[in-house]
Short mmCIF file of C-alpha atoms in Angstrom, two decimals:
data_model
loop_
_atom_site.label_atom_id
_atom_site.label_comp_id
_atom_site.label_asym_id
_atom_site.label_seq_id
_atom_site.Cartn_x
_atom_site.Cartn_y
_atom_site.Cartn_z
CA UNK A 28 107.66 21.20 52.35
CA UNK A 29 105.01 22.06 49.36
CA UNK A 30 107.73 21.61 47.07
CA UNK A 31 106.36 20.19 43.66
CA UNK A 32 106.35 16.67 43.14
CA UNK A 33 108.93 15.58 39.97
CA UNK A 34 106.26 13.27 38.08
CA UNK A 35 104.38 16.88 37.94
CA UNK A 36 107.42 18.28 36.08
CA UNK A 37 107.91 15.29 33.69
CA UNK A 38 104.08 15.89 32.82
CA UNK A 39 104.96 19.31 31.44
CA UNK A 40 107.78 17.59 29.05
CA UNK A 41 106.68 14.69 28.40
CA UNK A 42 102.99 14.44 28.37
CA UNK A 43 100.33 12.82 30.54
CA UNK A 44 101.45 8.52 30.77
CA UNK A 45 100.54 6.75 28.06
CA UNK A 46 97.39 4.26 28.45
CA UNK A 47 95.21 2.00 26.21
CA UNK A 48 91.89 4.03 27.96
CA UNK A 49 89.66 4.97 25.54
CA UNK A 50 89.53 9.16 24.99
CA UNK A 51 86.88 11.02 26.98
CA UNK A 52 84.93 13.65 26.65
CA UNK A 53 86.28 16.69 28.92
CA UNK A 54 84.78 19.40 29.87
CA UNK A 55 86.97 22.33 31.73
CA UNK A 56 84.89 25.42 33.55
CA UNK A 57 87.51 28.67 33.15
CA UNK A 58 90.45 29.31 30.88
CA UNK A 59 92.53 30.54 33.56
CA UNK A 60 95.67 29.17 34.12
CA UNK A 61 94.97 25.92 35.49
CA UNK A 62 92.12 25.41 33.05
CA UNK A 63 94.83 25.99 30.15
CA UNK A 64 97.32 23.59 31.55
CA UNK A 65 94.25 20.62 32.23
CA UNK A 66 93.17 21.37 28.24
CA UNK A 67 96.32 21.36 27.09
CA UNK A 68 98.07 18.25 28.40
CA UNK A 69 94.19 16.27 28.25
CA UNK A 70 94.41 17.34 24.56
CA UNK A 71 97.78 16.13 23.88
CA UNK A 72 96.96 12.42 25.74
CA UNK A 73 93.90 12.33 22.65
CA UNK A 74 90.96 13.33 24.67
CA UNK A 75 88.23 15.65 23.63
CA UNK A 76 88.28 18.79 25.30
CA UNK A 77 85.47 21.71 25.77
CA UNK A 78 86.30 25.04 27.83
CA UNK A 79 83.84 27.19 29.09
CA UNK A 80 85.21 30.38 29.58
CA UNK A 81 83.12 33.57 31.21
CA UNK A 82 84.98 36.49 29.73
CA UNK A 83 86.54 37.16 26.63
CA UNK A 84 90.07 36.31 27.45
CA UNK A 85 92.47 33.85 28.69
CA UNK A 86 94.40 34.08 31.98
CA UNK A 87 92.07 34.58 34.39
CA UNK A 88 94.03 36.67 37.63
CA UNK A 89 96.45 36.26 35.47
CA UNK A 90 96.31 39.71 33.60
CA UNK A 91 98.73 42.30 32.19
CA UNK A 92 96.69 45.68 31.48
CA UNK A 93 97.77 47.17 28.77
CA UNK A 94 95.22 49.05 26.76
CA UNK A 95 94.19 51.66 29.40
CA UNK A 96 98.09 53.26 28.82
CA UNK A 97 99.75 54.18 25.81
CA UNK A 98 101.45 51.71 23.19
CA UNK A 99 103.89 49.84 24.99
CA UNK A 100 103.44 50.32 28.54
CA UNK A 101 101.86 48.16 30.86
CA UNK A 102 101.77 46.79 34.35
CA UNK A 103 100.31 43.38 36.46
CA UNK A 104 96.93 43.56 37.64
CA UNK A 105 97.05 39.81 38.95
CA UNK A 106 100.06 37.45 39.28
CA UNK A 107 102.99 39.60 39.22
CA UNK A 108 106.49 37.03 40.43
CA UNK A 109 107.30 33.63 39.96
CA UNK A 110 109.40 31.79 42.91
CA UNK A 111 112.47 30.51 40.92
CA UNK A 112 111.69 27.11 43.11
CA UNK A 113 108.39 27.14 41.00
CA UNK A 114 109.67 24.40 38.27
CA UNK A 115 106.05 24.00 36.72
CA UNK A 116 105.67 27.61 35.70
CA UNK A 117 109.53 27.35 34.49
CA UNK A 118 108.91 24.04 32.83
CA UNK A 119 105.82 25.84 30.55
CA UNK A 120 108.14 29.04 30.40
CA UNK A 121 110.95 27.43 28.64
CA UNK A 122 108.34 25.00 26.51
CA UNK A 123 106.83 28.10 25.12
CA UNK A 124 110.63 30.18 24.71
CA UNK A 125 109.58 32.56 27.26
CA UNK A 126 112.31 34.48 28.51
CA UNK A 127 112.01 35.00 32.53
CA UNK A 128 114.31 37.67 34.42
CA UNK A 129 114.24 39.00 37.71
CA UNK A 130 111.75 40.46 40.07
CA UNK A 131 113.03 42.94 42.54
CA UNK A 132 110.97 42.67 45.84
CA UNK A 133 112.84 44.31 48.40
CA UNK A 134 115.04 47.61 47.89
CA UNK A 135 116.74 48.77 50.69
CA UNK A 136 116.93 52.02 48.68
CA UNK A 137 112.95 52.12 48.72
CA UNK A 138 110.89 54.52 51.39
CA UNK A 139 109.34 53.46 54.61
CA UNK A 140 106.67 55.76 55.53
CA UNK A 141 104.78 55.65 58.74
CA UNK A 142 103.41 57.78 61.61
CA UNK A 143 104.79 61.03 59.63
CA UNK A 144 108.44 59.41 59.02
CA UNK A 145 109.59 58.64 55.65
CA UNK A 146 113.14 56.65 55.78
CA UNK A 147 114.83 54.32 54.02
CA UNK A 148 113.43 51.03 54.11
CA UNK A 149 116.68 49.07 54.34
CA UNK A 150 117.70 51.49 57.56
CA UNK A 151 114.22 50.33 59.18
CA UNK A 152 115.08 47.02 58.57
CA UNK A 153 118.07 46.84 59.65
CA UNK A 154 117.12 48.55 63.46
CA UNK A 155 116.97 52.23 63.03
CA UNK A 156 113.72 52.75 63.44
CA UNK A 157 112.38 55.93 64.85
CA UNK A 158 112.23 56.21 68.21
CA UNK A 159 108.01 56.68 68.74
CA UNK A 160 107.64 53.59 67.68
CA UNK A 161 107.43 51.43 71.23
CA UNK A 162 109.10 48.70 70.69
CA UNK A 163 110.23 47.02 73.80
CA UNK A 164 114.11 47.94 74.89
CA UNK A 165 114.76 44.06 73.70
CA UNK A 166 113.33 44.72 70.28
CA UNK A 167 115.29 48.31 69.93
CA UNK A 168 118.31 46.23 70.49
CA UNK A 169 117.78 44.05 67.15
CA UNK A 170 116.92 44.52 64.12
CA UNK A 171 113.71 43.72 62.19
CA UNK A 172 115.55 40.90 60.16
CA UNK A 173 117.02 39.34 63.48
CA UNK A 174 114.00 39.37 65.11
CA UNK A 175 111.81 37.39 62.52
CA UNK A 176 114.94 35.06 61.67
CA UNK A 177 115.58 34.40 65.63
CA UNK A 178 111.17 33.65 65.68
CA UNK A 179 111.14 31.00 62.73
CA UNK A 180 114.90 29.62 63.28
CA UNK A 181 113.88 26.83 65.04
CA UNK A 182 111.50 25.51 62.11
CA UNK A 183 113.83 26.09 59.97
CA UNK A 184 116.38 23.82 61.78
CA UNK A 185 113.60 21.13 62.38
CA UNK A 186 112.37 21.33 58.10
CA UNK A 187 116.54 21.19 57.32
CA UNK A 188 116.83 17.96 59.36
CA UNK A 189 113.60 16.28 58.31
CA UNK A 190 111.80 17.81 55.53
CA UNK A 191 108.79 15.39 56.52
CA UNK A 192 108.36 17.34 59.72
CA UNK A 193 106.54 20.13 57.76
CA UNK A 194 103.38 18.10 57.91
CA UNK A 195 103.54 18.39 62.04
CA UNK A 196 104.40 21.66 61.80
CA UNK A 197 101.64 23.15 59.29
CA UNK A 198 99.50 20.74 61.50
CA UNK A 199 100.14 23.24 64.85
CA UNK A 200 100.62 26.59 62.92
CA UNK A 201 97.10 26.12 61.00
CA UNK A 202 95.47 26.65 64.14
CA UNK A 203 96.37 30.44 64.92
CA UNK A 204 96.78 33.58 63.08
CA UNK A 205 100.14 35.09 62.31
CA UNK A 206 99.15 37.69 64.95
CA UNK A 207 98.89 35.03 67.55
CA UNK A 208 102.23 33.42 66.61
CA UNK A 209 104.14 36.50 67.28
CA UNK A 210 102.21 37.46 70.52
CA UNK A 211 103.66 34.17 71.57
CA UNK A 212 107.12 34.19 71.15
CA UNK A 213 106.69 37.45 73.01
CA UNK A 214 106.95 40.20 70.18
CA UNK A 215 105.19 43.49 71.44
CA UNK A 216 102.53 45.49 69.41
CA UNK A 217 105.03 47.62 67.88
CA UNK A 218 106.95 45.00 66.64
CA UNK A 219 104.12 43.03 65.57
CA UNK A 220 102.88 45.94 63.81
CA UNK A 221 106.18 47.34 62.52
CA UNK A 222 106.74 43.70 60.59
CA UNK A 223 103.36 43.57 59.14
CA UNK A 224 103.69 47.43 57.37
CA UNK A 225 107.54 46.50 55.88
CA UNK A 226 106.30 42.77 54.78
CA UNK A 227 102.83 44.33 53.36
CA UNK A 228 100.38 42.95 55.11
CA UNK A 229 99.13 44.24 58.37
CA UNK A 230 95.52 44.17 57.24
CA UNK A 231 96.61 40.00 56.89
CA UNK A 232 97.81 39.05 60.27
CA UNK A 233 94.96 37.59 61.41
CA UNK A 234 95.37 34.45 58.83
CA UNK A 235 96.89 31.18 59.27
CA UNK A 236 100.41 31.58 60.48
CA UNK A 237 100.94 28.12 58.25
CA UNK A 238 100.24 30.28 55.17
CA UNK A 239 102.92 32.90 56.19
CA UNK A 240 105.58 30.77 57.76
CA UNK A 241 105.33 27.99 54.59
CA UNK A 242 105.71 31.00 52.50
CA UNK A 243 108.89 31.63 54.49
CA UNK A 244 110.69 28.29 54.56
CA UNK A 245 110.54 28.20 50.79
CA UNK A 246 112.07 31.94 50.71
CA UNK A 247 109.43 32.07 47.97
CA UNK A 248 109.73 35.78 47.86
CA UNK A 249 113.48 35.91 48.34
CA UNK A 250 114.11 35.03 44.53
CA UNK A 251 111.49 35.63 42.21
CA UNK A 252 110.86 36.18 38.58
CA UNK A 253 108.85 38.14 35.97
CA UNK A 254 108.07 36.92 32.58
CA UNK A 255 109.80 39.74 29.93
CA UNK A 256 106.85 41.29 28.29
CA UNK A 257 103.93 40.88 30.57
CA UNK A 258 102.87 37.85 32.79
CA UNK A 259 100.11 37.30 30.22
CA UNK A 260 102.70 36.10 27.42
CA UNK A 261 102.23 32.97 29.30
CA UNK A 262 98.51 32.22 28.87
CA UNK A 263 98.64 33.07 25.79
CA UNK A 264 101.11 31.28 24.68
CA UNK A 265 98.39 28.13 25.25
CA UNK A 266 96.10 29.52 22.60
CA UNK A 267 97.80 28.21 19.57
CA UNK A 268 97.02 24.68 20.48
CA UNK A 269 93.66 25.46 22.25
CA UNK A 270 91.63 28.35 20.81
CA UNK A 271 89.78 26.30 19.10
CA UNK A 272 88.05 24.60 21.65
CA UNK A 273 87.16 27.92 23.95
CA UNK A 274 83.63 28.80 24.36
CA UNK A 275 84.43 32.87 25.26
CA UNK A 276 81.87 34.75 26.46
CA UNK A 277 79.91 31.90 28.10
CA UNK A 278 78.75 31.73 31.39
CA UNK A 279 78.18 28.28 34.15
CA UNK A 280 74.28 28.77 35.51
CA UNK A 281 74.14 25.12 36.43
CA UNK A 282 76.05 21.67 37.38
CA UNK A 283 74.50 18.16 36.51
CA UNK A 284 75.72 15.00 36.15
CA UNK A 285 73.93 11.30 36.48
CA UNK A 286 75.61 8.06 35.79
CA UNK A 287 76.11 8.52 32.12
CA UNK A 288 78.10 11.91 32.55
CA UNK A 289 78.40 15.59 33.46
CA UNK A 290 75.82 18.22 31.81
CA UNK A 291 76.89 21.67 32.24
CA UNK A 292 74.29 24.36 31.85
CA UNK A 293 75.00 27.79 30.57
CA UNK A 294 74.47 30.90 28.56
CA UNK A 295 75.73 33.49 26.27
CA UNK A 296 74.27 36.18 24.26
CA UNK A 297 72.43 33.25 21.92
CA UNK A 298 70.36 31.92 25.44
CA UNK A 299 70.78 28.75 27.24
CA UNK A 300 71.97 25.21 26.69
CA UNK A 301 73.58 22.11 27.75
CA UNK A 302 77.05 21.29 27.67
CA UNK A 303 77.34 17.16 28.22
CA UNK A 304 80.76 15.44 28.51
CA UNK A 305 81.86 12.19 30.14
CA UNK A 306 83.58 13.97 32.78
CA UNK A 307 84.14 17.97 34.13
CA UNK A 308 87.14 19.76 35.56
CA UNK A 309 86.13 22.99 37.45
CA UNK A 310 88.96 25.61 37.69
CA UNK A 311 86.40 28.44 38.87
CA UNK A 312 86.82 30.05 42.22
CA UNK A 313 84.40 28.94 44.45
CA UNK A 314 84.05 32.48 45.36
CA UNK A 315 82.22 31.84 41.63
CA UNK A 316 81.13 28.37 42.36
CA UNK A 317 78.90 29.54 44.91
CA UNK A 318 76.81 31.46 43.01
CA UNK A 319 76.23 28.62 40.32
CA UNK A 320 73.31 26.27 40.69
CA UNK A 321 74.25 22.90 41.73
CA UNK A 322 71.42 20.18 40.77
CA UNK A 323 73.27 16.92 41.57
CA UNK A 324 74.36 15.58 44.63
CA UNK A 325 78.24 16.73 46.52
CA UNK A 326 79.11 15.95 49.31
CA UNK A 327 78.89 17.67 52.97
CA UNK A 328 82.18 18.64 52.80
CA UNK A 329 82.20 20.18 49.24
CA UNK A 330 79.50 22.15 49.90
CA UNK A 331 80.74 23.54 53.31
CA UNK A 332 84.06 23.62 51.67
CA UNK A 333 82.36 26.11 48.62
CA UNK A 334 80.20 28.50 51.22
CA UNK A 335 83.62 29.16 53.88
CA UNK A 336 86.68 28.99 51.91
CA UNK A 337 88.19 32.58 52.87
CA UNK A 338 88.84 34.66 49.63
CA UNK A 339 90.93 37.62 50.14
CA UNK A 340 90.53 41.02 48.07
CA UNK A 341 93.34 42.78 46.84
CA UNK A 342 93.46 46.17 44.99
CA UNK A 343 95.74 47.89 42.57
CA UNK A 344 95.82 51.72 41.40
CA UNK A 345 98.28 52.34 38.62
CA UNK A 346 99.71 55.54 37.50
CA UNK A 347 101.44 55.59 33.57
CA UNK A 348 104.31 58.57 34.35
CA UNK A 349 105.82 60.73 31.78
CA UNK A 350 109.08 60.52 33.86
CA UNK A 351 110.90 58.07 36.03
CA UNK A 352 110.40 60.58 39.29
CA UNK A 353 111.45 57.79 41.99
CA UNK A 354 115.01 57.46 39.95
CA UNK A 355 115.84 60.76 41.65
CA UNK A 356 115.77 59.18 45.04
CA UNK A 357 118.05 56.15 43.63
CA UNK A 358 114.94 53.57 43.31
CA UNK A 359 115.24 50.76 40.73
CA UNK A 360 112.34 48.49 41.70
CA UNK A 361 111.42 46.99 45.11
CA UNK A 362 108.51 48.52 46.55
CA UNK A 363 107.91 51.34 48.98
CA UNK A 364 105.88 50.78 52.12
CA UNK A 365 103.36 52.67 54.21
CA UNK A 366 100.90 53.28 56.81
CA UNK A 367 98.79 55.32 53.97
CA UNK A 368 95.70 53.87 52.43
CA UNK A 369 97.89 53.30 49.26
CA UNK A 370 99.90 51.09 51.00
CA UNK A 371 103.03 49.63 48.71
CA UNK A 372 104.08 51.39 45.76
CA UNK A 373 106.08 49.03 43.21
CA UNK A 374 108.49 50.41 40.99
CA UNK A 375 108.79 49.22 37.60
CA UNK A 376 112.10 48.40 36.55
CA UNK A 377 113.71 49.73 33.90
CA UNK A 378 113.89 47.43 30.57
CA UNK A 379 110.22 46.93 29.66
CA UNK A 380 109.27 50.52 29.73
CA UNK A 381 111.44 53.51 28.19
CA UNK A 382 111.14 56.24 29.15
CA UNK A 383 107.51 56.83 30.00
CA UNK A 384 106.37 53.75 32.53
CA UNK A 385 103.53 52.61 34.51
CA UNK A 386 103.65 52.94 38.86
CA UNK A 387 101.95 50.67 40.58
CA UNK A 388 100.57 53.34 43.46
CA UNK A 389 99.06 51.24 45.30
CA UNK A 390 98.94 47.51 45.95
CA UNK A 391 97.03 46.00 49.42
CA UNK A 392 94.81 43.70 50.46
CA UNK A 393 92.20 42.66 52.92
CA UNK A 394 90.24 45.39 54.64
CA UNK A 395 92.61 48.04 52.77
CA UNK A 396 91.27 46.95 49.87
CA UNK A 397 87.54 46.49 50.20
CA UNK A 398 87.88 50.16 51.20
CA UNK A 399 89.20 50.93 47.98
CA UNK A 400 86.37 49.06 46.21
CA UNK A 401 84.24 51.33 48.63
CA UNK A 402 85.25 54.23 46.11
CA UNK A 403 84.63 55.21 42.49
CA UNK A 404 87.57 55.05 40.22
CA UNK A 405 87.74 58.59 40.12
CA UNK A 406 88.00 58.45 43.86
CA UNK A 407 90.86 56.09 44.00
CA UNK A 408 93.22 58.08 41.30
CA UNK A 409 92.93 61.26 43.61
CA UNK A 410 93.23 59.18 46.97
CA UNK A 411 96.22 57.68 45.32
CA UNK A 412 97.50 60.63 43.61
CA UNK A 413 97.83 62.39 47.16
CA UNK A 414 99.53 59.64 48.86
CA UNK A 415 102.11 59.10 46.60
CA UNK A 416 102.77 62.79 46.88
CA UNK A 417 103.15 62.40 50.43
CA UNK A 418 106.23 59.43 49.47
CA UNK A 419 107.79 61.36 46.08
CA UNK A 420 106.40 65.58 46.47
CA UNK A 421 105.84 67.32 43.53
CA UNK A 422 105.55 64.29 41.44
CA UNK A 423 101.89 65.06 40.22
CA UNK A 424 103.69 67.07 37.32
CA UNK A 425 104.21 63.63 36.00
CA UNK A 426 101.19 62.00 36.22
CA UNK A 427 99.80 61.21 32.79
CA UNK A 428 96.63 59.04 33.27
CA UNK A 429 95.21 56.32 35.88
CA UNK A 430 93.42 52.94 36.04
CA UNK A 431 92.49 51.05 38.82
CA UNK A 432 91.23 47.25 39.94
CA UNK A 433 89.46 45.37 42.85
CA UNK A 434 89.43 41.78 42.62
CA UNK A 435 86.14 41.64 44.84
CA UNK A 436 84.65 43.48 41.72
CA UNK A 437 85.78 41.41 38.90
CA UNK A 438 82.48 39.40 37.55
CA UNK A 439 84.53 35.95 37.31
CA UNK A 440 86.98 36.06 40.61
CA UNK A 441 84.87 37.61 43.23
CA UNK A 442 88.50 37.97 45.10
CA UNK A 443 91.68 38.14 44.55
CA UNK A 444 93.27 34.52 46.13
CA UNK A 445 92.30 31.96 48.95
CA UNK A 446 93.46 32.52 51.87
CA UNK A 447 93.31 30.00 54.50
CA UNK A 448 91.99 31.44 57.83
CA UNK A 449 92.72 29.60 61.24
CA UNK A 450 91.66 25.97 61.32
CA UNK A 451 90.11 25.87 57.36
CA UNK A 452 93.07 23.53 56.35
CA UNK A 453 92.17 21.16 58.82
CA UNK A 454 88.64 21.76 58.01
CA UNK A 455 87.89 22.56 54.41
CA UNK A 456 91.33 21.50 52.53
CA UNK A 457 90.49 18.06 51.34
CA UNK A 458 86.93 18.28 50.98
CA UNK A 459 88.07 20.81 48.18
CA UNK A 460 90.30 18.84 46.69
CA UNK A 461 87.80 15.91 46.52
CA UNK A 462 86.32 14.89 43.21
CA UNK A 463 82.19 14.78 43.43
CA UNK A 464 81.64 12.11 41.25
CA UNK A 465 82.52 13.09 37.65
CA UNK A 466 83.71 16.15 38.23
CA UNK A 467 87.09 16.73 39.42
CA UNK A 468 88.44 20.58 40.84
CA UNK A 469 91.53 22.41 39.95
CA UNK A 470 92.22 25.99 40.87
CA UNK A 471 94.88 27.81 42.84
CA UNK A 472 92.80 26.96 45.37
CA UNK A 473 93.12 23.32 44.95
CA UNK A 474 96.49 23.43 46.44
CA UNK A 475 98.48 23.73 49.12
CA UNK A 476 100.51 26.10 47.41
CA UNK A 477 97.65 28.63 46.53
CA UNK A 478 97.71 31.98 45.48
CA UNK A 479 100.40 30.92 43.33
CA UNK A 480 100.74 30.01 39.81
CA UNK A 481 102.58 26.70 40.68
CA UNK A 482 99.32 26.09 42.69
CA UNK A 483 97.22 26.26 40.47
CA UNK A 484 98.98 24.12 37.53
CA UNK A 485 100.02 21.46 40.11
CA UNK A 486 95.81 21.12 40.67
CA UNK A 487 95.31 21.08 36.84
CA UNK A 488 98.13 18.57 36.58
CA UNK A 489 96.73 16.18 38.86
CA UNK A 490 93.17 16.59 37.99
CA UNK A 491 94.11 15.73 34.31
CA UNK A 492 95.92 12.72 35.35
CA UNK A 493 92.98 11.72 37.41
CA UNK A 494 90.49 11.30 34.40
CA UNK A 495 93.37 10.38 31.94
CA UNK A 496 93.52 7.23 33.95
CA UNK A 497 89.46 6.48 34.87
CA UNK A 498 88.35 3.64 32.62
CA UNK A 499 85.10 3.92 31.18
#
């Protein structure tokens, strides 16, 4: 399985491995997370570290809004849960006394709304489901739960008697969608349809089934966690040690490097310079990457690797509430789902907020959300406004304000998370992970375990211990 690899963990708490190297100069492109956890622990080991950071914050999709609602309230734009199998992101948690609780992603108690029905979710899960849907007699029989438990039992038995078997088995999976997956073991339209609205992501199914069914294995969204106060406590909580060496507000034009070292070209509101270090970690998207000049030689692969990697888009539209109106139909967290363009609705749970509090109305991805992009923010508060009316009536009375986000929008993600589509693994996964020389590449991307925090320090991790241990 992608489970983290121990030496990763002893990193965190006990520093990169000592060396008589000489210290480098290093030079990391984006102060997201995985650019925070390269500087930090290259920092620590007595190297000499530069980041170039785009906006004027730290994080990257990492990011709690909070100013567009009043004082005290806020909500997840970006990273939202933490697997509790995730040790890395628990390791820096508990190095930086950041107190972790639970996430709530499935309430029985939540709504299930679809083709004019709104039910409980837990009843549609566990079989009742309305009887338009055509799901063959089989299917009617069983539940939801049974049905996708009797489809992946088999790898689960073949993972629980040889975890090395994974390998094989991402191997096959990579090679069709999640769509085609089901449509093989039989599963009919309905059903396939039926189990991509309650899991959230119909708009997906047409992605690796690896990514899903890895996802699975790991029940990495079985038992999950939130960091008390806002996800962003946790990038900041790097800025102590490293503010000092962030360039904010500075943008990548251009990559160099020759045999002497790496020259990174940019600009910021003074005009245009070089950047030269003895070696270069990029943490950017190459959803970014691709739209940076690249003057020295990569390789085939890398370049293939930065114009097809598959980026999805997700969307978010966020209501801040007078009133907890969803507490009237006994919901405390979990998330509602639909066939409406808003999609999932994700209820905040109690402890952060008081009594006001911050809805997430709507959170999709894929095509639902480029169609959400399509509109102006105005747009998507009264699009949301009148679908979550359709889920809770009369609950416009407690709308206070709005603020909305598309990750296809943002000037330094372009997207929201890779996504590997059928066959890219095979095709594009180590020519990303490949240094070019003296640069090296970090990123949730950068891992197996992308679109995941974990990911994305696991890349920083080993692309720090990769030019802690080059000798000059």
């Amino acid at each position: 399985m992608d489970n983290t690899a121990p030496e990763l963990v002893e990193i965190v708490e006990q520093g990169l491995p000592k060396n008589d190297f000489s210290a480098k100069n290093v030079i990391i492109l984006g102060a997201g997370i995985s650019g925070l956890v390269a500087a930090r622990e290259l920092m620590a080991a007595g190297h000499n570290v530069t980041i170039i950071e785009a906006s004027q914050r730290v994080g990257g999709r990492i990011r709690t809004l909070r100013e567009p609602f009043s004082p005290g309230q806020y909500s997840e734009a970006g990273a939202m849960r933490v697997p509790n199998s995730h040790q890395l992101v628990k390791a820096y948690a508990n190095h930086f006394s950041l107190e972790m609780r639970p996430f709530q992603s499935f309430n029985p108690k939540a709504w299930f709304c679809s083709h004019s029905h709104r039910v409980r979710l837990g009843d549609i899960v566990s079989g009742q489901v309305p009887h338009d849907f055509p799901l063959a007699e089989s299917e009617r029989k069983s539940s939801l739960q049974d049905l996708w438990e009797n489809l992946i039992a088999p790898y689960r038995q073949l993972v629980s008697d040889n975890p090395e078997s994974w390998a094989g088995i991402r191997e096959e999976l990579q090679s069709i969608s999640l769509r085609e997956f089901m449509q093989d073991a039989g599963w009919s339209e309905a059903a396939i349809e039926l189990y991509g609205l309650v899991a959230g992501f119909e708009t997906l199914l047409s992605a690796s089934a690896a990514e899903f069914l890895g996802e699975v294995l790991q029940d990495l969204r079985a038992n999950t966690m939130t960091i008390e106060g806002g996800m962003d406590r946790l990038p900041k909580a790097f800025l102590p040690e490293l503010e000092g060496c962030i360039n904010f507000g500075t943008r990548v034009h251009a990559l160099d490097q020759d045999e002497n070292g790496v020259k990174i070209h940019v600009e910021n509101i003074g005009g245009r310079s070089i950047i030269e270090g003895d070696f270069a970690i990029c943490t950017l998207p190459f959803s970014i990457l691709r739209h940076i000049e690249i003057l020295c030689e990569f390789s085939w692969g890398k370049r293939k690797a930065i114009r097809n990697l598959h980026y999805e888009d997700a969307a978010r539209v966020f209501f801040e509430t007078t009133e907890r109106f969803w507490e009237a139909d006994e919901i405390h967290g979990g998330a509602s789902v639909t066939d409406l363009a808003i999609r999932n609705i994700y209820y905040p749970e109690r402890k952060p907020h008081g009594q006001r509090s911050v809805l997430m109305a709507s959170y999709c991805h894929g095509q639902d959300a480029m169609r959400w992009g399509a509109l102006s923010p105005e747009e998507r508060l009264i699009q949301a406004r009148e679908n979550v009316a359709v889920i809770h009536p009369n609950c416009e009375k407690y709308l206070a304000s709005g603020h909305s986000l598309v990750w296809s929008q943002d000037p330094f993600s372009a997207g929201a998370y890779a996504f590997f589509q059928p066959h890219q693994e095979r095709e594009l996964h180590e020519a990303i992970i490949s240094p070019e020389g003296r640069f090296y590449f970090a990123g949730e991307h950068a891992s197996i375990q992308h679109r995941w925090i974990e990911g994305a320090m696991e890349s920083a991790l080993r692309a720090a211990l990769a030019v802690h241990n080059v000798r000059l």
